[in-house]
PDB file of C-alpha atoms and ligand atoms in Angstrom:
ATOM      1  CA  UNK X   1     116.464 106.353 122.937  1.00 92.00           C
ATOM      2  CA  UNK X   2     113.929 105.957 120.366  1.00 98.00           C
ATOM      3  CA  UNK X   3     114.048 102.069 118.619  1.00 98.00           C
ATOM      4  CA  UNK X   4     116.355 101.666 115.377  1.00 98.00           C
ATOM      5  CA  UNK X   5     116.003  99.645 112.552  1.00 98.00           C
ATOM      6  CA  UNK X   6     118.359  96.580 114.489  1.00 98.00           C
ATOM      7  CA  UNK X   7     115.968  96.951 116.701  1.00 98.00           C
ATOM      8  CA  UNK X   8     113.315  94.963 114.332  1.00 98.00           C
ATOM      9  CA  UNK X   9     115.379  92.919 112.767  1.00 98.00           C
ATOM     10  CA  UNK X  10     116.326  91.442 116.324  1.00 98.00           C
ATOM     11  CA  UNK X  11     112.442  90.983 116.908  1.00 98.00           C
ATOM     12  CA  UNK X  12     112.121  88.421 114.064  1.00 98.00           C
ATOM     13  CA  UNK X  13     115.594  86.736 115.473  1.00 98.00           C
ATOM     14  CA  UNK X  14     114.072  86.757 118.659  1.00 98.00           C
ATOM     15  CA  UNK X  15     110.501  85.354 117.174  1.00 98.00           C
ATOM     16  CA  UNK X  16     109.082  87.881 118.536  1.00 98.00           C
ATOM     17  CA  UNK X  17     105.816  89.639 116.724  1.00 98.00           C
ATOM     18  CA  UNK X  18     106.444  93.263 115.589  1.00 98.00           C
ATOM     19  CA  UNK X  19     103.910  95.968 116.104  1.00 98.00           C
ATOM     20  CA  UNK X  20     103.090  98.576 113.085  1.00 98.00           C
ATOM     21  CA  UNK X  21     100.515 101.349 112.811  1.00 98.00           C
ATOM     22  CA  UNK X  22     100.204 104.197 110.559  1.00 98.00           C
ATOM     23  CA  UNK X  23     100.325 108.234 111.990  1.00 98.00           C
ATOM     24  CA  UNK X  24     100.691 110.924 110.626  1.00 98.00           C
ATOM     25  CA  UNK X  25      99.978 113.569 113.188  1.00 98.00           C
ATOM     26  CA  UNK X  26     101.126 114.611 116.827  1.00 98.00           C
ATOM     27  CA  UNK X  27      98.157 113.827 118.825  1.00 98.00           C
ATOM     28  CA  UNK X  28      97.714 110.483 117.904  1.00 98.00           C
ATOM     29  CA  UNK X  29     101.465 109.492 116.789  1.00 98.00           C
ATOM     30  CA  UNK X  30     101.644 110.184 120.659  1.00 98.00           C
ATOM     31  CA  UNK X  31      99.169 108.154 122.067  1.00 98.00           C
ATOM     32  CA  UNK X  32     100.483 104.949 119.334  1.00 98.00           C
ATOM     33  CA  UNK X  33     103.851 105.863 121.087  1.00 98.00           C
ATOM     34  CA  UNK X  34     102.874 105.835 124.643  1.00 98.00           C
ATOM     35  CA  UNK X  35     100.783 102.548 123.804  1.00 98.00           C
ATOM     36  CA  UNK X  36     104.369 100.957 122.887  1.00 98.00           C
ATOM     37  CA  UNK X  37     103.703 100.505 119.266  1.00 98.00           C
ATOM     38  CA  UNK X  38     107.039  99.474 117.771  1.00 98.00           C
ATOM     39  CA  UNK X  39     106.936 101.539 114.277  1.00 99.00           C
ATOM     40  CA  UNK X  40     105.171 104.291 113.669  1.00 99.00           C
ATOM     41  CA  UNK X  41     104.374 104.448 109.551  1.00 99.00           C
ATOM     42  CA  UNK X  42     103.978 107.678 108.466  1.00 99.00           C
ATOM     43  CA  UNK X  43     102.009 106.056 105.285  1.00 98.00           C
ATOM     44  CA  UNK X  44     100.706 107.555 101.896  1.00 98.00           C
ATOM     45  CA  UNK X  45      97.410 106.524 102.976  1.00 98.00           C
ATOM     46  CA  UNK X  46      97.745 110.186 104.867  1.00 98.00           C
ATOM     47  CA  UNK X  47      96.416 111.380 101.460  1.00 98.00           C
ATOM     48  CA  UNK X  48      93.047 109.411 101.851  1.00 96.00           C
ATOM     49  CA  UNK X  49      92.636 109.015 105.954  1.00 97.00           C
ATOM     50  CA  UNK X  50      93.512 112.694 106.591  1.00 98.00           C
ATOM     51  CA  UNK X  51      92.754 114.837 103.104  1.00 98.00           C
ATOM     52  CA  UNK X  52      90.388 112.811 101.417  1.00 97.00           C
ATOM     53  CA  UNK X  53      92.269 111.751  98.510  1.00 96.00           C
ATOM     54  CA  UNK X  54      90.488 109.157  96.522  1.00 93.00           C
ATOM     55  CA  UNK X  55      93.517 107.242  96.517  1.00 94.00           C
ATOM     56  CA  UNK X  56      97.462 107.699  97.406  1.00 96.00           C
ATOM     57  CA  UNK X  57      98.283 108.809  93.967  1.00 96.00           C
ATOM     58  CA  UNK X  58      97.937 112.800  94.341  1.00 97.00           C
ATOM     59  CA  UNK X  59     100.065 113.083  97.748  1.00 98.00           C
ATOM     60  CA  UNK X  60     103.244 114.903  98.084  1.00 98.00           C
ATOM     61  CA  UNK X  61     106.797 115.030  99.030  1.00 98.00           C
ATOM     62  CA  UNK X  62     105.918 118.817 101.012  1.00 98.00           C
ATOM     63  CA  UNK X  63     102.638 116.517 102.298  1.00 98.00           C
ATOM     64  CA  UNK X  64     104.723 113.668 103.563  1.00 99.00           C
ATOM     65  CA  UNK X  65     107.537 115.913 105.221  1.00 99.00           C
ATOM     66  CA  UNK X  66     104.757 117.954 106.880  1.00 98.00           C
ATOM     67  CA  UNK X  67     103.084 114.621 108.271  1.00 99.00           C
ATOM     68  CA  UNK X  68     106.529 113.088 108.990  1.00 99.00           C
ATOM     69  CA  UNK X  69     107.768 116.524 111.597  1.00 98.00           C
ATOM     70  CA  UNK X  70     104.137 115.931 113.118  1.00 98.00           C
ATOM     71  CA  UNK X  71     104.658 112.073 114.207  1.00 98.00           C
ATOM     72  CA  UNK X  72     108.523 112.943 115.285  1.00 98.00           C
ATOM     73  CA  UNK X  73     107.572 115.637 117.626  1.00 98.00           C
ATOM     74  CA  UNK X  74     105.382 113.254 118.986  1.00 98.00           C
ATOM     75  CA  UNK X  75     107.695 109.813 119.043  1.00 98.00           C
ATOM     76  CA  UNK X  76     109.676 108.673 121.959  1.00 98.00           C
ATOM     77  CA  UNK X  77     110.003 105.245 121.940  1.00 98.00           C
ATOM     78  CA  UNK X  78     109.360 103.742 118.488  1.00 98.00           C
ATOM     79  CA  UNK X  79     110.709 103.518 114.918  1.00 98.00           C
ATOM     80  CA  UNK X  80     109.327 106.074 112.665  1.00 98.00           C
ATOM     81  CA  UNK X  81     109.330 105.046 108.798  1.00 99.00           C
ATOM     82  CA  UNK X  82     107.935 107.505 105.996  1.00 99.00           C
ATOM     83  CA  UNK X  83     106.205 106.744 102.468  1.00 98.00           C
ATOM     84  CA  UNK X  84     108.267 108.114  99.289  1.00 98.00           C
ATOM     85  CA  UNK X  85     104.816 108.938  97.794  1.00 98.00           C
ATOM     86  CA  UNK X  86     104.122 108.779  94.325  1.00 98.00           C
ATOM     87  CA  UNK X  87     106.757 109.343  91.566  1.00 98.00           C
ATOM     88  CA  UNK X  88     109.370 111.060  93.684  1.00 98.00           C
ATOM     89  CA  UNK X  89     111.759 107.786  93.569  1.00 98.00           C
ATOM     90  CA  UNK X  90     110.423 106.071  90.226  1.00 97.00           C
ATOM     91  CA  UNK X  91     111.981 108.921  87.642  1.00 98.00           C
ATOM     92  CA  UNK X  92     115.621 108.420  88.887  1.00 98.00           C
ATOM     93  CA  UNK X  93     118.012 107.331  91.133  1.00 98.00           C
ATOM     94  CA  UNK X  94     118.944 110.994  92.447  1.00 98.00           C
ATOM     95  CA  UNK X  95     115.194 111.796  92.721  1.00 98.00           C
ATOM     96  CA  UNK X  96     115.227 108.967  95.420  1.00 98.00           C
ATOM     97  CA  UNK X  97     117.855 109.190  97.166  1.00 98.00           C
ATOM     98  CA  UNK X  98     117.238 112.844  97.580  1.00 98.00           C
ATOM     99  CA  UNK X  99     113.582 112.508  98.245  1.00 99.00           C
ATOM    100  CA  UNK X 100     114.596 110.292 101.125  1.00 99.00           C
ATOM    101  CA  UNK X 101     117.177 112.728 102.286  1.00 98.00           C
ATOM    102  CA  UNK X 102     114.170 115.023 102.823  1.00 99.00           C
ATOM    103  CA  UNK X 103     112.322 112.723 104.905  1.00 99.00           C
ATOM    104  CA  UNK X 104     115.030 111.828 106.998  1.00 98.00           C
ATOM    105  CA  UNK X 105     115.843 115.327 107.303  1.00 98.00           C
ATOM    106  CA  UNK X 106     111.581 116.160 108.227  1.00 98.00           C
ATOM    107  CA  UNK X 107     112.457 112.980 110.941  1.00 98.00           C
ATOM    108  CA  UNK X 108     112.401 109.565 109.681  1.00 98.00           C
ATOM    109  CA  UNK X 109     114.379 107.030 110.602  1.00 98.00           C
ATOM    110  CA  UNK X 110     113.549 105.083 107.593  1.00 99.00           C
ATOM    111  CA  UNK X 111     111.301 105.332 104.357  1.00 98.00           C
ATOM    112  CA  UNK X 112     109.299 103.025 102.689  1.00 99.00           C
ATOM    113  CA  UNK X 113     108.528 102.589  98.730  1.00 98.00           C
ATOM    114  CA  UNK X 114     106.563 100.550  97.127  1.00 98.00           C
ATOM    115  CA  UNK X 115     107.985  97.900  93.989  1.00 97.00           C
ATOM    116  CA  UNK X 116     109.521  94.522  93.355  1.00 97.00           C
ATOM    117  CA  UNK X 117     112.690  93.622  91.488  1.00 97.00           C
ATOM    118  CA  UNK X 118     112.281  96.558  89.446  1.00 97.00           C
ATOM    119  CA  UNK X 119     113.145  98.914  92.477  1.00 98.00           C
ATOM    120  CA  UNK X 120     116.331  96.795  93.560  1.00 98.00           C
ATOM    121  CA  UNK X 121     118.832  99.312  92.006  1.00 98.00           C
ATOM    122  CA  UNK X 122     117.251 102.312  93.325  1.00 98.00           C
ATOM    123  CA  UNK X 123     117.138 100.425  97.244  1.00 98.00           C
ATOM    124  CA  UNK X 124     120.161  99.924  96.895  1.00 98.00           C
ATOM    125  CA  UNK X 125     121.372 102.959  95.908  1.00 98.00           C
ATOM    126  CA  UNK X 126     119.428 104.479  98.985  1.00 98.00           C
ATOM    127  CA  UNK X 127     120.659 102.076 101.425  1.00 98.00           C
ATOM    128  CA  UNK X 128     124.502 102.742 100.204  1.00 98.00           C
ATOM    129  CA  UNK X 129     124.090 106.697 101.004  1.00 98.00           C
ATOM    130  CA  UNK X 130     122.972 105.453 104.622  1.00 98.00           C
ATOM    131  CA  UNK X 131     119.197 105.260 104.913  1.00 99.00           C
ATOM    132  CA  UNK X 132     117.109 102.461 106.098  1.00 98.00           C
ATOM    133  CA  UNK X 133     114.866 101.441 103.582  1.00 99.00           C
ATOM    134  CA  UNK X 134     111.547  98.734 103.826  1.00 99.00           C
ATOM    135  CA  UNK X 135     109.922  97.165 100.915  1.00 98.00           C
ATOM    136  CA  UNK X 136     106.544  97.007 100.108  1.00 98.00           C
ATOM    137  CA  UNK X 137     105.303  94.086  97.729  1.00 97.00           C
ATOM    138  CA  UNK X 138     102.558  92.447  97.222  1.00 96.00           C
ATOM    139  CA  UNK X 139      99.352  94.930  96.537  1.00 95.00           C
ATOM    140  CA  UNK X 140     101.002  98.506  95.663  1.00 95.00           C
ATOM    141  CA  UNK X 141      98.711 100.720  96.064  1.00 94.00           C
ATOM    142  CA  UNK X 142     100.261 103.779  93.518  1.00 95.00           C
ATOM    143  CA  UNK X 143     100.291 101.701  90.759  1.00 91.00           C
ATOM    144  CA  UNK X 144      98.237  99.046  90.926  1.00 83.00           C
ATOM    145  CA  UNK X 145      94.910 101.884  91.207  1.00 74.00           C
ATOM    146  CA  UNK X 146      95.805 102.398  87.918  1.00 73.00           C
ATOM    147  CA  UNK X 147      95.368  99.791  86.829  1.00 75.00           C
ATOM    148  CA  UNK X 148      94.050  96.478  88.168  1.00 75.00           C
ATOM    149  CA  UNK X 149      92.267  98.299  91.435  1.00 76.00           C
ATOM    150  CA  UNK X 150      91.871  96.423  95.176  1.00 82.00           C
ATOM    151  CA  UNK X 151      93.459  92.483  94.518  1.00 90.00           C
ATOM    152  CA  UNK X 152      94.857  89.790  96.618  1.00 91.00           C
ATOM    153  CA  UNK X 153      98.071  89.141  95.800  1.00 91.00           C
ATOM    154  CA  UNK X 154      99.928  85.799  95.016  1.00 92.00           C
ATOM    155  CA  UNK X 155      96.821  83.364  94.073  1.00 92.00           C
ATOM    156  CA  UNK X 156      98.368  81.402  91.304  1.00 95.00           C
ATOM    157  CA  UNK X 157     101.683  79.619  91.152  1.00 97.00           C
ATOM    158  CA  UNK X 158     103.161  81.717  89.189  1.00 96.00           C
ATOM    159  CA  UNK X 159     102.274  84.785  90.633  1.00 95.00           C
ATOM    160  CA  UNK X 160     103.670  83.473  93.955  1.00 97.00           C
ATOM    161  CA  UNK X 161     106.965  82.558  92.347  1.00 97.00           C
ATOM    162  CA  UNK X 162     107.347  86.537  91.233  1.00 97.00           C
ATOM    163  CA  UNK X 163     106.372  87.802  94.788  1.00 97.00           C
ATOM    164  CA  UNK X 164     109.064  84.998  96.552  1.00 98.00           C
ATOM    165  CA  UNK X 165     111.871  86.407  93.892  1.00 98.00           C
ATOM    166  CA  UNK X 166     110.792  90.113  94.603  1.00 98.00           C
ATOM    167  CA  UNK X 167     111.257  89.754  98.271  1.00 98.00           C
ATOM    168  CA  UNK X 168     114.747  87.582  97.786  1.00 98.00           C
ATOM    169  CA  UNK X 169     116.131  90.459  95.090  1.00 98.00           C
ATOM    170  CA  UNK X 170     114.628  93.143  98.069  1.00 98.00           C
ATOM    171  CA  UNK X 171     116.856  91.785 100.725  1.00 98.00           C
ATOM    172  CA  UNK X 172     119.459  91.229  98.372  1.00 98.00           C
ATOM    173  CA  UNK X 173     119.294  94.935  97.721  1.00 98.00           C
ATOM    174  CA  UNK X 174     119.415  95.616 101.679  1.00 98.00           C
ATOM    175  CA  UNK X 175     116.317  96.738 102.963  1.00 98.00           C
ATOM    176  CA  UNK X 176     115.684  96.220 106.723  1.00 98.00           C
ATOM    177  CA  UNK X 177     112.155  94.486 106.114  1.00 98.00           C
ATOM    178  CA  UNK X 178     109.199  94.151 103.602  1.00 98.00           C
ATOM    179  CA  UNK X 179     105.483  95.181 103.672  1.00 98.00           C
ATOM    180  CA  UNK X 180     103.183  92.805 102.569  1.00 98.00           C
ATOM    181  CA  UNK X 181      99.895  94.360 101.528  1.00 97.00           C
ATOM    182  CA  UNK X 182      96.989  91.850 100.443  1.00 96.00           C
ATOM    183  CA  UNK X 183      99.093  88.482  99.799  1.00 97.00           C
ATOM    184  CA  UNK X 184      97.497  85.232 100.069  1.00 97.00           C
ATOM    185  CA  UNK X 185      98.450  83.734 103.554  1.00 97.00           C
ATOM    186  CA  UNK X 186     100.740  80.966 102.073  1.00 97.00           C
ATOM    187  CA  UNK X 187     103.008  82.739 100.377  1.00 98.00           C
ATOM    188  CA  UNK X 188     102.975  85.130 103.001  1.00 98.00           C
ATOM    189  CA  UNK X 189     104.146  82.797 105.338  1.00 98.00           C
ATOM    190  CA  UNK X 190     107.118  81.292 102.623  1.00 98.00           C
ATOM    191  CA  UNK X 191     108.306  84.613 102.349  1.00 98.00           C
ATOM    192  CA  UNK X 192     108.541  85.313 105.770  1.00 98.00           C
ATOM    193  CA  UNK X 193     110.614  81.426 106.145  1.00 98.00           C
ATOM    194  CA  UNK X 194     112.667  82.149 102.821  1.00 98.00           C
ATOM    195  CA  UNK X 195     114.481  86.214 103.890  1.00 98.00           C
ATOM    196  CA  UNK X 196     116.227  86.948 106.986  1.00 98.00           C
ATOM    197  CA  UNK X 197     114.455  89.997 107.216  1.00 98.00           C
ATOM    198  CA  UNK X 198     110.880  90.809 109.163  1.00 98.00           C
ATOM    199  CA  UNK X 199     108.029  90.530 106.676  1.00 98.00           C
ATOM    200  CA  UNK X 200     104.957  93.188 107.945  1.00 98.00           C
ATOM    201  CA  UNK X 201     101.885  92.105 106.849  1.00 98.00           C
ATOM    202  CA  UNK X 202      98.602  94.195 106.176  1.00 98.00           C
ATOM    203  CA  UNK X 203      95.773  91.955 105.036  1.00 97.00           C
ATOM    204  CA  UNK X 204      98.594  88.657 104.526  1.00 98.00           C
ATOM    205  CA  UNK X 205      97.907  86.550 107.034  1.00 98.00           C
ATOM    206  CA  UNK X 206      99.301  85.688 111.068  1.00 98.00           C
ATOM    207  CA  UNK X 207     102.529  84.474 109.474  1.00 98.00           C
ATOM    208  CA  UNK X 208     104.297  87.384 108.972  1.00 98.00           C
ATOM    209  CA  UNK X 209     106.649  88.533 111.309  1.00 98.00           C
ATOM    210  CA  UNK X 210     104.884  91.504 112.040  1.00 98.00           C
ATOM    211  CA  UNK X 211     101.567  93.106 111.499  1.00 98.00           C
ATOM    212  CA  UNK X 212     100.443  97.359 110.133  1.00 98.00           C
ATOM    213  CA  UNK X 213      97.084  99.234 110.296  1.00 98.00           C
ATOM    214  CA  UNK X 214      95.586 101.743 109.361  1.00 98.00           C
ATOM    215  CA  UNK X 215      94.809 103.569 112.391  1.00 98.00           C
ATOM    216  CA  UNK X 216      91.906 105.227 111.454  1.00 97.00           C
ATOM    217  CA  UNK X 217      90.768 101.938 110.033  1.00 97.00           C
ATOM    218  CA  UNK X 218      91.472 100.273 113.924  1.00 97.00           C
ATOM    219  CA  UNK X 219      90.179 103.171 115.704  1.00 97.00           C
ATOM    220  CA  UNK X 220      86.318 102.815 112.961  1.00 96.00           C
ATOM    221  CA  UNK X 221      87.127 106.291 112.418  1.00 94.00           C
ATOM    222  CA  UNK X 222      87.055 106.091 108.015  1.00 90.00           C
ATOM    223  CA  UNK X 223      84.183 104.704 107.293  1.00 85.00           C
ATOM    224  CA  UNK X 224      84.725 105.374 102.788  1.00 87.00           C
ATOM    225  CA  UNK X 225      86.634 101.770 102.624  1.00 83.00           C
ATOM    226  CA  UNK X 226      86.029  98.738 105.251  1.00 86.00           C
ATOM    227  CA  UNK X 227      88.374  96.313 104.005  1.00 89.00           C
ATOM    228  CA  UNK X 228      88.144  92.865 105.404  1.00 91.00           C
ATOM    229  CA  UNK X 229      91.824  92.280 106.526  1.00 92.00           C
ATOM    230  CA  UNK X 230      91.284  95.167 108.856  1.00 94.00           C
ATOM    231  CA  UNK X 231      89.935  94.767 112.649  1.00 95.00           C
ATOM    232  CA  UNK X 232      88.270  97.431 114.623  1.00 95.00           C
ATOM    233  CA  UNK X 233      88.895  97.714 117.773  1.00 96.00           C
ATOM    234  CA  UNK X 234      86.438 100.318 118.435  1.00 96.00           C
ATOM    235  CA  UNK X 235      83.768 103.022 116.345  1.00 95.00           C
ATOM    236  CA  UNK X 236      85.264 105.909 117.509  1.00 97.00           C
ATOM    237  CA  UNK X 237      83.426 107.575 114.473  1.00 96.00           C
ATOM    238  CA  UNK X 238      80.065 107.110 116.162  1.00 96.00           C
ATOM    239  CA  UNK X 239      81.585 108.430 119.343  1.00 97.00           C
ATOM    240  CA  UNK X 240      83.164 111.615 118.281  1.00 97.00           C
ATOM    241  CA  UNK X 241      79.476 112.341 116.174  1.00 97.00           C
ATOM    242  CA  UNK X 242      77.453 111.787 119.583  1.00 98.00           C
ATOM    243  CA  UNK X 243      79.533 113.916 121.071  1.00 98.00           C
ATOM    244  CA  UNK X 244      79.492 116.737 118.458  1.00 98.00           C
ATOM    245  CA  UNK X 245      75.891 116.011 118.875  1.00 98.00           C
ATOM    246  CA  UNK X 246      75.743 116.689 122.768  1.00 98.00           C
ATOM    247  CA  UNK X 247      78.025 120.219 121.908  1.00 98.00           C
ATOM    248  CA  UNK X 248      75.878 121.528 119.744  1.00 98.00           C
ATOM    249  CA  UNK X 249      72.480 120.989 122.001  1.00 98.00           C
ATOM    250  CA  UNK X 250      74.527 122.081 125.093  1.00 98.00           C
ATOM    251  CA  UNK X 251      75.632 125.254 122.663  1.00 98.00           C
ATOM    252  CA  UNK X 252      72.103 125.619 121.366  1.00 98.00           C
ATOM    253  CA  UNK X 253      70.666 125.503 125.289  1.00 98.00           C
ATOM    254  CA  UNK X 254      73.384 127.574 126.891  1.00 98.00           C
ATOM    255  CA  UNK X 255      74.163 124.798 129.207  1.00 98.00           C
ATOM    256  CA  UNK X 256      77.984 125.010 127.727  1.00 98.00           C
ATOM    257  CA  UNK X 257      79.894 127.326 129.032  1.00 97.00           C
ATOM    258  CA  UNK X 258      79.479 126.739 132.660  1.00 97.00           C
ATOM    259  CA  UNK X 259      80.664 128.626 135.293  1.00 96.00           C
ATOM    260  CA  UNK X 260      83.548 126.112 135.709  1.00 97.00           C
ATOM    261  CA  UNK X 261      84.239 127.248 131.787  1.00 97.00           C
ATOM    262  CA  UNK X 262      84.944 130.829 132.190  1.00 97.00           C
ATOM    263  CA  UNK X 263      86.971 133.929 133.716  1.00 97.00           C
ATOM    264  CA  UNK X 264      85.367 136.588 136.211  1.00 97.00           C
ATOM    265  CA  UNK X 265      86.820 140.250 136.936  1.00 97.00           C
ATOM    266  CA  UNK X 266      87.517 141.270 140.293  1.00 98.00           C
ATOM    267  CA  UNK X 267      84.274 142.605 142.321  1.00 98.00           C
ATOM    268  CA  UNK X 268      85.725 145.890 142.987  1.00 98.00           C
ATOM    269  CA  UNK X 269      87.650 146.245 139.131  1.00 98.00           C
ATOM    270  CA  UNK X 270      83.749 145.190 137.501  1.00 97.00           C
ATOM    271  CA  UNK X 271      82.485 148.234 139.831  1.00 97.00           C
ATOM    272  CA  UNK X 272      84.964 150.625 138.813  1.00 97.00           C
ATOM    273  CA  UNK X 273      83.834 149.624 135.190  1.00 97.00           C
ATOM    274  CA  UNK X 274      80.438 150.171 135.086  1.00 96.00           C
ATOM    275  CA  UNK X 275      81.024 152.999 137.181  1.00 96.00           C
ATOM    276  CA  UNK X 276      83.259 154.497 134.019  1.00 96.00           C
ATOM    277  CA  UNK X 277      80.591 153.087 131.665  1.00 96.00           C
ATOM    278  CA  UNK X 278      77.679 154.334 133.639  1.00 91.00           C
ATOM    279  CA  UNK X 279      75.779 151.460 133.841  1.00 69.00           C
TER     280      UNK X 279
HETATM  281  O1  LIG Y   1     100.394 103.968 103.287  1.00 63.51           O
HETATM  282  C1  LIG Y   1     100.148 103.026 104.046  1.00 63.51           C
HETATM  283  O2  LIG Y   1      99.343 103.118 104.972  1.00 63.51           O
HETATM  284  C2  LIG Y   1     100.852 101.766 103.817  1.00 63.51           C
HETATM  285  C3  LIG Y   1     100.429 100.570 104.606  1.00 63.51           C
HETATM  286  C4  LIG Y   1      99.105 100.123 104.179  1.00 63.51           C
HETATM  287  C5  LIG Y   1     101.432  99.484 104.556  1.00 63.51           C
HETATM  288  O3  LIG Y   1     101.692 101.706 102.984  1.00 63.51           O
END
């Protein structure tokens, strides 16, 4: 049995530090799965990481659902959450709650969508018909590209006050935890001591209750953004070129295929053949 949402909360009860990466296909959702990941997030940052969006603004519910079957074939042991993307929840209440539905039904456990206060009806309303839903404050990426671009979150006082209140009206509204993308590290860690709920932090600091990637970003395999709040644990970029690199002079050389690499006839069949074919 795969982890469920009580699952997480316990973590935070427990004081225990909670594990998030993004997937979104089969290959790797596997390996993040075998690795013991805790949730899998099949993000919107699909749109940029794996079709080379310029941001998460174009991506689709058909995109999402595709990417979300992909990581559940490949889950065992973790939670999976999906991204609503981009204005299939903000238009209305039914939009969300069946825009969810079709997540859950592609194999979610949970979805995600981004928005404060603002969003507290529609959570709720999505909770209420039985799905798990997390928060994301803080930095939102499909609306804040359109206007204020790439900033840290919660620098002045009053700024901080809105993001505390957001998170407070967010639990309130009953989701199971909240993202936080590009807070400052103090309010970060207020949030996570004011809710009840785990706070999962990308680029906000070592006191949230958990932590997300990108795992293309961890893996230095996207190399168009290199933001600072994200550690590389290897250039698997530079890898996988070398190796392309080696393929194509071993292609270019015939030193690939190999014997080891390919099929033979049977003796006597091949001498029938050319036989037949008289040569
Ligand atoms: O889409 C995504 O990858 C996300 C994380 C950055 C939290 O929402």
């Amino acid at each position: 049995m795969h982890k469920t949402v009580q699952d997480i909360i316990k973590l935070k009860k427990e004081k225990k530090k909670i594990s998030v990466i993004t997937s979104y296909d089969y290959t790797l959702a596997s390996l993040c799965d075998k690795a013991g990941i805790d949730v899998l997030l099949v993000g919107d940052s699909a749109g940029m990481v794996m079709l080379g969006y310029e941001n998460t603004i174009p991506v689709t519910m058909d995109q999402m659902c595709m990417f979300t079957e992909a990581v559940s074939r490949a889950r065992k042991n973790s939670l999976l959450v999906s991204d609503l993307p981009f204005m299939s929840y903000q238009a209305s209440i039914e939009d969300a709650i069946s825009n969810s539905g079709r997540l859950i039904k592609a194999g979610a456990d949970a979805i995600k969508l981004e928005g404060g206060s603002v969003m507290a009806e529609t959570i709720s309303a999505i909770v209420d018909v039985g799905i798990p839903v997390m928060g994301h404050i803080g930095l939102q990426p499909q609306t804040t590209m359109l206007s204020e671009g790439y900033k840290v979150q919660g620098k002045t006082k009053d700024s901080a006050m809105l993001l505390i209140k957001d998170a407070k009206e967010l639990e309130e509204a009953g989701v199971f935890s909240i993202a936080l993308e590009m807070v400052s590290h103090e309010v970060a860690k207020i949030i996570s001591e004011t809710i009840s709920i785990p706070t999962i932090g990308i680029g906000s600091g070592v006191n949230c209750d958990g932590q997300v990637l990108v795992l293309q970003d961890l893996l230095g395999m996207y190399d168009k953004i290199k933001p600072k709040f994200a550690k590389r644990y290897m250039n698997l970029s530079e890898d996988i070129v070398k190796s392309l690199e080696d393929y194509k002079k071993d292609v270019e050389s015939s030193v690939f295929p190999a014997e080891k690499n390919w099929f033979s006839m049977d003796d006597e069949e091949l001498k029938k053949l050319r036989e037949q074919i008289g040569s």
